[in-house]
Each structure stands twice: as structure tokens, then as C-alpha cells.
Short mmCIF file of C-alpha atoms in Angstrom, two decimals:
data_model
loop_
_atom_site.label_atom_id
_atom_site.label_comp_id
_atom_site.label_asym_id
_atom_site.label_seq_id
_atom_site.Cartn_x
_atom_site.Cartn_y
_atom_site.Cartn_z
CA MET W 1 71.53 24.41 109.43
CA ILE W 2 71.49 21.92 106.55
CA THR W 3 68.41 19.73 106.26
CA PRO W 4 69.31 16.09 105.55
CA GLY W 5 68.33 15.03 102.03
CA ILE W 6 68.06 18.57 100.63
CA ASP W 7 70.77 19.88 98.34
CA THR W 8 72.58 23.15 99.09
CA GLU W 9 70.81 25.11 96.34
CA ARG W 10 67.41 24.00 97.61
CA GLU W 11 68.47 24.76 101.18
CA THR W 12 69.47 28.28 100.13
CA ALA W 13 66.10 28.77 98.42
CA LEU W 14 64.22 27.54 101.49
CA THR W 15 66.21 29.85 103.74
CA ALA W 16 65.44 32.80 101.45
CA ALA W 17 61.73 31.89 101.45
CA ALA W 18 61.69 31.66 105.25
CA CYS W 19 63.32 35.09 105.49
CA LEU W 20 60.79 36.53 103.03
CA PHE W 21 57.84 35.13 104.96
CA HIS W 22 59.33 36.45 108.20
CA GLY W 23 58.89 39.91 106.67
CA PHE W 24 55.17 39.18 106.41
CA SER W 25 54.93 37.52 109.84
CA ASP W 26 53.95 40.57 111.85
CA ARG W 27 50.49 42.17 111.74
CA SER W 28 51.94 45.68 111.87
CA ARG W 29 54.24 44.98 108.93
CA LEU W 30 51.27 43.71 106.92
CA VAL W 31 49.34 46.89 107.69
CA ILE W 32 52.35 49.01 106.73
CA LEU W 33 52.66 47.13 103.44
CA GLN W 34 48.96 47.63 102.74
CA HIS W 35 49.31 51.36 103.33
CA LEU W 36 52.39 51.56 101.14
CA LEU W 37 50.58 49.72 98.36
CA LEU W 38 48.26 52.74 98.26
CA GLY W 39 51.23 55.03 97.67
CA GLU W 40 54.40 56.43 99.16
CA HIS W 41 54.43 57.45 102.84
CA ARG W 42 56.79 59.06 105.32
CA VAL W 43 57.24 57.49 108.75
CA VAL W 44 55.27 60.31 110.37
CA GLU W 45 52.33 59.65 108.04
CA LEU W 46 52.39 55.95 108.83
CA THR W 47 52.47 56.62 112.57
CA GLU W 48 49.42 58.87 112.23
CA HIS W 49 47.51 56.35 110.07
CA LEU W 50 48.36 53.33 112.20
CA GLY W 51 48.49 54.79 115.70
CA LEU W 52 51.90 53.21 116.30
CA ALA W 53 54.98 54.79 117.86
CA GLN W 54 57.56 56.23 115.48
CA SER W 55 60.19 53.81 116.77
CA THR W 56 57.87 50.85 116.10
CA VAL W 57 57.12 51.96 112.54
CA SER W 58 60.81 52.61 111.89
CA LYS W 59 61.73 49.16 113.22
CA HIS W 60 59.17 47.45 110.98
CA LEU W 61 60.22 49.51 107.95
CA ALA W 62 63.85 48.51 108.57
CA CYS W 63 62.81 44.84 108.58
CA LEU W 64 60.76 45.26 105.39
CA LYS W 65 63.66 47.10 103.77
CA ASP W 66 66.14 44.39 104.81
CA CYS W 67 63.80 41.82 103.22
CA GLY W 68 63.76 43.85 100.00
CA LEU W 69 60.04 44.49 100.31
CA VAL W 70 60.23 48.28 100.64
CA THR W 71 62.59 50.97 99.49
CA SER W 72 63.11 54.56 100.54
CA ARG W 73 64.24 57.79 99.00
CA PRO W 74 65.29 61.00 100.71
CA ASP W 75 62.87 63.91 100.70
CA GLY W 76 64.44 66.80 102.58
CA ARG W 77 65.15 65.60 106.11
CA ALA W 78 62.65 62.74 105.83
CA SER W 79 62.60 59.46 103.94
CA VAL W 80 59.70 58.44 101.76
CA PHE W 81 58.93 54.71 101.68
CA SER W 82 57.31 52.64 98.95
CA VAL W 83 56.81 48.98 98.09
CA THR W 84 59.70 47.72 95.98
CA HIS W 85 57.64 45.30 93.88
CA PRO W 86 53.98 46.32 94.27
CA GLU W 87 52.51 43.89 91.75
CA ALA W 88 54.32 40.85 93.16
CA THR W 89 53.48 41.92 96.72
CA THR W 90 49.80 42.34 95.84
CA ASP W 91 49.83 38.92 94.15
CA LEU W 92 51.33 37.29 97.25
CA LEU W 93 48.88 38.97 99.61
CA SER W 94 45.98 37.94 97.36
CA ALA W 95 47.26 34.35 97.30
CA ALA W 96 47.48 34.40 101.09
CA GLU W 97 43.87 35.59 101.31
CA ARG W 98 42.77 32.76 99.01
CA LEU W 99 44.67 30.21 101.11
CA LEU W 100 43.11 31.60 104.29
CA ASP W 101 39.69 31.25 102.67
CA VAL W 102 40.20 27.59 101.76
CA THR W 103 41.76 26.63 105.10
CA GLY W 104 38.92 28.20 107.02
CA PHE W 105 41.36 30.42 108.87
CA ALA W 106 42.69 27.32 110.66
CA VAL W 107 46.03 29.08 111.11
CA THR W 108 44.48 31.36 113.74
CA LEU W 109 43.87 28.25 115.84
CA CYS W 110 47.47 27.03 115.55
CA PRO W 111 48.74 26.37 119.11
CA THR W 112 52.18 27.74 118.19
CA HIS W 113 51.42 30.86 116.19
CA GLY W 114 47.65 31.37 116.24
CA THR W 115 45.56 33.62 118.43
CA SER W 116 45.32 30.95 121.14
CA ALA W 117 49.11 31.06 121.49
CA HIS W 118 48.94 34.74 122.43
CA ASP W 119 46.05 34.62 124.91
#
């Protein structure tokens, strides 16, 4: 969908940004990213650390991989996952924490996406 008054290049950039932020839009994906920022992990290790089903972890890793946020390499029959750009990811997560601090966590009260929307 083209937004009136925004040129095609800008529209493309906004779409890419929305897709990127979608990768960060799930709590489980954020926790997976935080674990991967500590070092490489296999799916089985992530399921043990996070207490999530293997299928759930795999689904979130596929999303993060599609967004270009994580990469994988084969290791025997398993795949080992890591953050593609750890410094940039850490910078973005730190910026998000700063923004949450200055907004007083108002986003958690958002009627559309906040905690009240899920109660």
C-alpha cells in the first residue's frame, strides 16, 4: 500500500523498518535474541533455557532469520544459531530500553498492543 505524499523510496524504507520491528515484536523472539547475544545456541539449548516447545523456538528462529537478524550454520545434524549483527542489535535493544525509560513504559498501557489489550 502506498501512503499518499510519501515517495516510493521512502515507502520502501518504511516497509523495511516495519518488517524489522516485526521481528522484535514478540517477547519470545526478544528473549531468543538476548540468549543469542551471549553466544551461539542450538534449538535444543534454547528450548531448555526458555522452557518453550521446540516448534515454537524453531518458528521464532525462522522469523528472525527471515528478518536477517540471526543466521545459522550446520553442526552435524543440528543447526547452530547466532545473531547476524550483534553490535547493531545490542545498540537497538539499548535504544529501546532508553526510550522505555523516558516514556515511563506507557507502551504497556497501549489499548491496542499493551498488556491491557491481552487481558
